[in-house]
Coordinates of C-alpha atoms and ligand atoms in Angstrom, one line a residue:
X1 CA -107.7 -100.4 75.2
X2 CA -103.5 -99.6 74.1
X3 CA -104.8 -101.5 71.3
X4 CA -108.0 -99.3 70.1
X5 CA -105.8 -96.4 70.6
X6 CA -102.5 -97.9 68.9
X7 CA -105.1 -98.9 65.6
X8 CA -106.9 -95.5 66.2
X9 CA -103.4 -93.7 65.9
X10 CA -102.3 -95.7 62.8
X11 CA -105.8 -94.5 61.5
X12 CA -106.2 -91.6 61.8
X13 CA -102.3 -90.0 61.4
X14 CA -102.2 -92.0 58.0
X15 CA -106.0 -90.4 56.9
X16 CA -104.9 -86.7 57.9
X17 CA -101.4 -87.1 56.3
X18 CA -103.3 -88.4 53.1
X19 CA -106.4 -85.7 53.2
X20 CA -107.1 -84.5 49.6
X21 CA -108.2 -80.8 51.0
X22 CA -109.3 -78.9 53.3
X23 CA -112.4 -79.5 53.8
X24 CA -111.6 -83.5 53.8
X25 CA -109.0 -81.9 56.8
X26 CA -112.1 -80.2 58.8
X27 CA -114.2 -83.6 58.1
X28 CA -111.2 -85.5 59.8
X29 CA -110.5 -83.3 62.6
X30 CA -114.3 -84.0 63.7
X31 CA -114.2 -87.5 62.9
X32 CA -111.2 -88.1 65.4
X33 CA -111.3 -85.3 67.3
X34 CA -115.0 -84.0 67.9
X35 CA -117.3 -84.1 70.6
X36 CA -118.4 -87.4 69.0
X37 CA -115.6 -88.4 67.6
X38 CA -113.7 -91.5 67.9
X39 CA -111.0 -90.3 70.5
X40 CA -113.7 -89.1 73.1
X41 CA -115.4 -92.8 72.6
X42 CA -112.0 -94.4 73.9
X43 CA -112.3 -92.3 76.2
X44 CA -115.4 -93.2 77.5
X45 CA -114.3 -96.5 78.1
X46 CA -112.1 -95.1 80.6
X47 CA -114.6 -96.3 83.2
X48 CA -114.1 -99.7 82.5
X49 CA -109.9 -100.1 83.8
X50 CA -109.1 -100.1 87.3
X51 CA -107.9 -97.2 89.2
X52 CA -103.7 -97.8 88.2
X53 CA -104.0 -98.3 84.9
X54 CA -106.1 -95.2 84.2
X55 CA -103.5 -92.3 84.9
X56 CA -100.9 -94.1 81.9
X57 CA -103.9 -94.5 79.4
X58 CA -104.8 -90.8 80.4
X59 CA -101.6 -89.7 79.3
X60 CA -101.0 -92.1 76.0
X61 CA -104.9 -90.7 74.9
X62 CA -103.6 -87.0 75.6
X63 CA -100.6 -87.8 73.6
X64 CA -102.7 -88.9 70.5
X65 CA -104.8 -86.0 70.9
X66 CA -101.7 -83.6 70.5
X67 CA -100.4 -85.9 68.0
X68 CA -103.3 -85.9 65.8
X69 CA -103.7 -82.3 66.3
X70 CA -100.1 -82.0 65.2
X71 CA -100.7 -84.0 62.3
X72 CA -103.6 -81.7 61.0
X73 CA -102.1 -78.2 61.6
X74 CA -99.0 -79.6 59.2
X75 CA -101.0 -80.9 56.5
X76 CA -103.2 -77.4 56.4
X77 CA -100.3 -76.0 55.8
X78 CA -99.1 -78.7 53.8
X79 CA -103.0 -77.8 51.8
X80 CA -102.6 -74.0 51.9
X81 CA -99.0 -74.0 50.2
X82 CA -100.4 -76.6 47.2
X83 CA -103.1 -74.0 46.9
X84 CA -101.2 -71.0 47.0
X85 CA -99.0 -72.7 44.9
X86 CA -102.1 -73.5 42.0
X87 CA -103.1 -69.7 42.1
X88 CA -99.8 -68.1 41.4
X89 CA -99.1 -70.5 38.7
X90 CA -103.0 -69.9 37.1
X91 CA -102.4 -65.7 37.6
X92 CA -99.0 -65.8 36.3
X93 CA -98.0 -63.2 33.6
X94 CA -95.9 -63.9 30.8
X95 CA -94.0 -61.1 30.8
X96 CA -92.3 -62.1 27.9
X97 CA -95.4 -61.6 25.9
X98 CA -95.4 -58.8 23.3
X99 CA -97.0 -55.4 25.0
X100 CA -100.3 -54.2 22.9
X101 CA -99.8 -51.3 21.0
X102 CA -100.4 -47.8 22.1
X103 CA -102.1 -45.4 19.8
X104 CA -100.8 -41.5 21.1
X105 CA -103.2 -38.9 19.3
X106 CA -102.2 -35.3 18.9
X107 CA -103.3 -32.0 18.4
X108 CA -106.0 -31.6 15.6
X109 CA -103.8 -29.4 12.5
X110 CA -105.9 -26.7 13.0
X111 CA -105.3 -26.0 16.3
X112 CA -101.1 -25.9 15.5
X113 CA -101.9 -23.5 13.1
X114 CA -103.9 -21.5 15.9
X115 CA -100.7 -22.1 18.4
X116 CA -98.7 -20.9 15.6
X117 CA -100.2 -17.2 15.2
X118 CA -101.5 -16.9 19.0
X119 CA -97.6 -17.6 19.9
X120 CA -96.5 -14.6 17.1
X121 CA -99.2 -12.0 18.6
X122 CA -98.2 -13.0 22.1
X123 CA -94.8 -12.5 21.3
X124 CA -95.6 -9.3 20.2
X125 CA -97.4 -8.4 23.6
X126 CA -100.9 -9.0 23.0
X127 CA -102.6 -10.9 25.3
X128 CA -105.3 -13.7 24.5
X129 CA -109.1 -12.9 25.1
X130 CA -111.9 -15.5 25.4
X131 CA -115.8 -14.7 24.7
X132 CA -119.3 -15.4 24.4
X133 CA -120.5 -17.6 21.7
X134 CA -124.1 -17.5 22.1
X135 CA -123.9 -12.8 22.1
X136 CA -126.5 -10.2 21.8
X137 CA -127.3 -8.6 18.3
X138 CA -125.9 -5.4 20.0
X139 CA -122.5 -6.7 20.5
X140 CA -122.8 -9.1 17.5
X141 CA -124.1 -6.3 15.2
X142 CA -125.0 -2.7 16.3
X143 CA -122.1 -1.4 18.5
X144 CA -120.1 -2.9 15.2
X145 CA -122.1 -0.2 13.5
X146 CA -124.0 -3.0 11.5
X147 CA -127.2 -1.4 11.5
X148 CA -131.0 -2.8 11.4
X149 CA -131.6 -4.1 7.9
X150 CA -128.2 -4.8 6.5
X151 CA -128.0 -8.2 5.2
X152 CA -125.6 -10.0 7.4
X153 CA -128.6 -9.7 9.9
X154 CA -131.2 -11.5 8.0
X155 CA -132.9 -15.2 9.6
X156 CA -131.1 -16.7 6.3
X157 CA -127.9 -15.7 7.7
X158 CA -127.9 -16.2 11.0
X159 CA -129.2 -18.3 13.9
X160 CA -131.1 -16.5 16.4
X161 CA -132.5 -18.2 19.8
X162 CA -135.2 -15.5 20.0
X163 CA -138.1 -14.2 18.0
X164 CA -137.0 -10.8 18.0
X165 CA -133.5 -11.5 17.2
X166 CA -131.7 -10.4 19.9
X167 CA -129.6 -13.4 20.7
X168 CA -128.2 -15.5 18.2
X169 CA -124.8 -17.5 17.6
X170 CA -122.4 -15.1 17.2
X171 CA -121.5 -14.5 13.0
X172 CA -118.2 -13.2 13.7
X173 CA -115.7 -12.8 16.3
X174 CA -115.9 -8.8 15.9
X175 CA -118.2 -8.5 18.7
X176 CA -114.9 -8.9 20.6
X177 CA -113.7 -5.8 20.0
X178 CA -116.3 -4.2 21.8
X179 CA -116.1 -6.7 24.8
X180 CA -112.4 -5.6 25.0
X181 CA -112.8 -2.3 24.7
X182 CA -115.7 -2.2 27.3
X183 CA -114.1 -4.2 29.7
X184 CA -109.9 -3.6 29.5
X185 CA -107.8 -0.8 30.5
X186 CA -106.3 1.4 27.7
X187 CA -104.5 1.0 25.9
X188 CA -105.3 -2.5 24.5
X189 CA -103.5 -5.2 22.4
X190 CA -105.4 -8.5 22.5
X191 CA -106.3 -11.2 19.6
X192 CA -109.4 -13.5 19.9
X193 CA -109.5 -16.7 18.6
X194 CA -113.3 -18.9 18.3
X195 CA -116.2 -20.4 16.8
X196 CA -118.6 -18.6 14.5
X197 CA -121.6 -19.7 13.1
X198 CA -123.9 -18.6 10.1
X199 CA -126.7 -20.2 8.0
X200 CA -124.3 -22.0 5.3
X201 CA -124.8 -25.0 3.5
X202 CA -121.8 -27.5 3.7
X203 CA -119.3 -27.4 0.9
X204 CA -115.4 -27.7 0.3
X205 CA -115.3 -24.2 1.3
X206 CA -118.4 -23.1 3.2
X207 CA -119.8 -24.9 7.1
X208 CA -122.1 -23.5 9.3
X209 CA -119.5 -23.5 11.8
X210 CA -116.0 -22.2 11.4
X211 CA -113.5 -20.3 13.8
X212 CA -112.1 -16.8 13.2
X213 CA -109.2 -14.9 15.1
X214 CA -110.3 -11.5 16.1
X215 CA -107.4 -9.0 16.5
X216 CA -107.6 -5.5 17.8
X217 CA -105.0 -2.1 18.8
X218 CA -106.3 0.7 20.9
X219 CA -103.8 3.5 21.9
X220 CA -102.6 6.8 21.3
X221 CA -101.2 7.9 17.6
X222 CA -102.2 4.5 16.1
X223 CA -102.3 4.4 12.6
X224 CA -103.0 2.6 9.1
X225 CA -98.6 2.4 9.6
X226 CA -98.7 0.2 12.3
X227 CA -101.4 -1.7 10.9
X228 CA -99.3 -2.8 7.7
X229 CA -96.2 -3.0 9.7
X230 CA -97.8 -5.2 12.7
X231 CA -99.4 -7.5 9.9
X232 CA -96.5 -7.7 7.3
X233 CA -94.3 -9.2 10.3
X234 CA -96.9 -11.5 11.1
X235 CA -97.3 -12.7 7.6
X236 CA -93.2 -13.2 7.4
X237 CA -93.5 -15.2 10.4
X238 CA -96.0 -17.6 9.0
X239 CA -95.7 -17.8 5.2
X240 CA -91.6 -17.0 5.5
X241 CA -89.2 -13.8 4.8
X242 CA -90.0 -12.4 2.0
X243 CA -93.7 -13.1 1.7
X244 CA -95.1 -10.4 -0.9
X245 CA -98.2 -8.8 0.7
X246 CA -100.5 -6.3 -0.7
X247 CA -103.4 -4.4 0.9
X248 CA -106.5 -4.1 -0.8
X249 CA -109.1 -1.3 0.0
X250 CA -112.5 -2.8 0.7
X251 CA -115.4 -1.9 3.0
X252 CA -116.5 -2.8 6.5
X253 CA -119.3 -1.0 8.6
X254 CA -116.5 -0.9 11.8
X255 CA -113.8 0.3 9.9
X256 CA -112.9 3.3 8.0
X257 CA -111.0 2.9 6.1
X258 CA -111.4 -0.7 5.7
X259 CA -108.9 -3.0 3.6
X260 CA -108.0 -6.9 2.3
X261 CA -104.6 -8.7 3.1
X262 CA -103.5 -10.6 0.0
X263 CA -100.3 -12.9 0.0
X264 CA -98.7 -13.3 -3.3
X265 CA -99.3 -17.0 -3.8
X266 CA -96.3 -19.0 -2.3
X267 CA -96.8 -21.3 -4.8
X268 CA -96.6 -19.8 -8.5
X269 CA -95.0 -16.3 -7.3
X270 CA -97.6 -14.9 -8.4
X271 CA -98.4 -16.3 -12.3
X272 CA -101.1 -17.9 -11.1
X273 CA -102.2 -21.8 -10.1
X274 CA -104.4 -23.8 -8.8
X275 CA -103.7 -23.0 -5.3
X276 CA -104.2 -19.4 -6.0
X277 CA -107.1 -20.5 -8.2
X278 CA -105.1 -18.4 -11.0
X279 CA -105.1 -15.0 -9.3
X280 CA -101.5 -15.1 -8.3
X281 CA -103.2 -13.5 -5.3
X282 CA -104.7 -15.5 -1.9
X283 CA -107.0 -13.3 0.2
X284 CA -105.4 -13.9 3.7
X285 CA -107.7 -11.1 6.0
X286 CA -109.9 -7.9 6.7
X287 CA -108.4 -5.3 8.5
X288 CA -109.2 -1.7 9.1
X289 CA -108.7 1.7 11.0
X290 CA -111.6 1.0 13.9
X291 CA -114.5 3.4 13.0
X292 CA -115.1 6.6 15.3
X293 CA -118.6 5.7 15.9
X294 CA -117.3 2.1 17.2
X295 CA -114.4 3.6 19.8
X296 CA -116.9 6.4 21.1
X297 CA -120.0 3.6 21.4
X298 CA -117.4 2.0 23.9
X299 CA -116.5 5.3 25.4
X300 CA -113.5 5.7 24.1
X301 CA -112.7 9.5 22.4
X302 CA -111.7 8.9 19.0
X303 CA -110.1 12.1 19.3
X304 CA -107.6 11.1 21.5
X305 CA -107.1 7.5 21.1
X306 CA -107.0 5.6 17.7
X307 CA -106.7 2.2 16.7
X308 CA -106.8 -1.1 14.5
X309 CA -108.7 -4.6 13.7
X310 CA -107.9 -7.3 11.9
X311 CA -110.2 -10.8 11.6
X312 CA -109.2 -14.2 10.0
X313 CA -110.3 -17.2 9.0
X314 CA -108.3 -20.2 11.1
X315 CA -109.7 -22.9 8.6
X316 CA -108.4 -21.0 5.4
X317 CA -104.8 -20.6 6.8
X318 CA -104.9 -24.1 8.1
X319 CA -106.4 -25.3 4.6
X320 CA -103.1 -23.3 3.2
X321 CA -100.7 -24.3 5.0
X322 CA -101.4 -27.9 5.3
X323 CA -102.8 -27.9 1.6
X324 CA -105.9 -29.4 2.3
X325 CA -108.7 -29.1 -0.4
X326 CA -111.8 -29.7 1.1
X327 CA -112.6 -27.9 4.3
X328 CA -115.2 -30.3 5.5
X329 CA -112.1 -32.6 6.3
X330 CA -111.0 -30.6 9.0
X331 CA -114.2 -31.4 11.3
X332 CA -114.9 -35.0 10.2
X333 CA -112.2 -36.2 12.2
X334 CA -111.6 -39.6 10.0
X335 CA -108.5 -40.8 11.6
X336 CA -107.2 -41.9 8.1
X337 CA -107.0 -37.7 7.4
X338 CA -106.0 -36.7 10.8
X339 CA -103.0 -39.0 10.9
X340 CA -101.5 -37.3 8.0
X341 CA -100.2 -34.3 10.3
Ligands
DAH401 N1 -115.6 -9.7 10.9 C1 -115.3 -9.7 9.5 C2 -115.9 -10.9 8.8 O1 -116.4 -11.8 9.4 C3 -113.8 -9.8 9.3 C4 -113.1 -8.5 9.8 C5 -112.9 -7.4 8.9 C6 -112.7 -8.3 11.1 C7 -112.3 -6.3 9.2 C8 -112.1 -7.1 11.5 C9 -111.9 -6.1 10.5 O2 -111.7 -6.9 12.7 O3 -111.3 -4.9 10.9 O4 -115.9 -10.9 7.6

């Protein structure tokens, strides 16, 4: 019986030393040690040796048992280092490896042009307003004095939602102006930049979605003076010191009197080029005293309080300043362009 157990220890500490994995390990620990396994069938010969020799062969069989037990818990961890081992080395990351590269965007060019002026009129203490796009034809139209039938109200010019053209995409950011003046405290100084739509085909110079910048004054003793002075500064402060202005009269239904902002064309000086398209002369804005009719539709008493407007087109001075040709470039968004700025 020493014997059985001697060859069984030989066997089995040499097979669990040598066990490929872990589950070879489990199979092993069954095969020796299980309720079936080769140590218990020693152990049932037990029976067979007289009553002295059993307590020593008791004791060497417990011995194996912790022995082979021994045996398996260091070659599991013998197992579990190897494997350990063979996942860091497959998840390893060369760190030496050269990063992918990262492609930062940035702010489209028309939109630093837009930064540009709302950071001059808020320097100047007017404050930002934000409105409707999809407006009323009262607020787009007839509290701007635009009566029924005039032409900017026609379905080929604009894009009304209902049948009996009450609610359409606004045409203009005008409609402002009354928002403001029906909703602030006087007096008022805000400017509001957005999206306008009308019923054009697109060209170089036409889309049927562009954005203006809406300005508007409402105090005491404001006049045409303040007007020029307010938009001369501005005009320094974008096109430089120095920039010649001139202020055309022209006609608008909610302002009286009514006028165009030219620049003398930074290019030529004036002679005339194609950047000026040989005027000498580029068209910047329409401004105007706001009509009495429009302050007293908004409750305001155009005896007491005056005041001014002014509207723009963002893609034109964007298109100027960033010399840009063709105005449908400025909403395709082809990286090749857009990089450029
Ligand atoms: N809303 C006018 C347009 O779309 C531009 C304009 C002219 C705005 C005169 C004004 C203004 O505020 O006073 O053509």
């Amino acid at each position: 019986m020493k014997e059985l157990m001697q060859k069984l220890r030989d066997a089995s500490l040499q097979a669990v030393s040598q066990a490929p994995s872990m589950e070879m390990l489990e199979e092993m620990r069954v095969k020796y040690l299980g309720k079936k396994g080769e140590l218990t069938a020693v152990l049932r010969q037990m029976g067979k040796l007289s009553a002295e020799e059993r307590p020593a062969m008791g004791q060497l069989a417990n011995q194996l048992r912790g022995d082979i037990e021994a045996a398996i818990e260091l070659r599991r961890a013998e197992l579990s280092a190897a494997l350990m081992e063979a996942k860091l080395e497959a998840e390893a990351v060369d760190v030496t490896m050269p990063a992918k590269e990262l492609r930062q965007g940035h702010k489209h060019p028309m939109y630093n042009v837009l930064d540009q002026i709302k950071d001059i009129f808020i320097g100047m203490g007017f404050e930002i307003q934000d409105g409707p796009e999809v407006e009323r034809a009262e607020y787009n139209f007839d509290k701007l004095n635009i009566d029924e039938g005039h032409p900017s109200r026609d379905w080929t010019d604009t894009f009304y939602f209902t049948e009996d053209s009450q609610i359409l995409l606004r045409t203009q950011t005008s409609g402002m102006q009354i928002h403001a003046m029906e909703t602030r405290e006087l007096p008022i100084r805000i400017v509001a930049p957005g999206r306008v739509y009308r019923k054009d085909e697109v060209d170089a110079t036409h889309s049927p979605m562009f954005h203006q910048i809406e300005g508007l004054v409402v105090d005491k003793g404001v006049t045409m003076a303040d007007l020029k002075a307010t938009l001369n500064l501005v005009v320094e402060q974008l096109y430089g010191k120095g920039t010649v202005t001139r202020f055309r009269p022209h006609h608008f239904p909610f302002t009286e009197p009514s006028c165009e902002l030219d620049i003398q064309c930074h290019k030529c000086g004036g002679k005339g080029c194609p950047t000026c398209k040989g005027q000498g002369w580029i068209e910047v804005l329409g401004a105007g005293m706001v009509h009495p009719k429009v302050l007293s539709g908004c409750g305001i008493d155009p005896d007491v309080y005056s005041g001014w407007a002014f509207g723009m087109g963002l893609e034109r001075l964007a298109m100027g300043e960033y010399k840009i040709t063709d105005l449908r470039l400025i909403f395709e968004n082809d990286e090749r362009f857009l990089q450029q700025f």
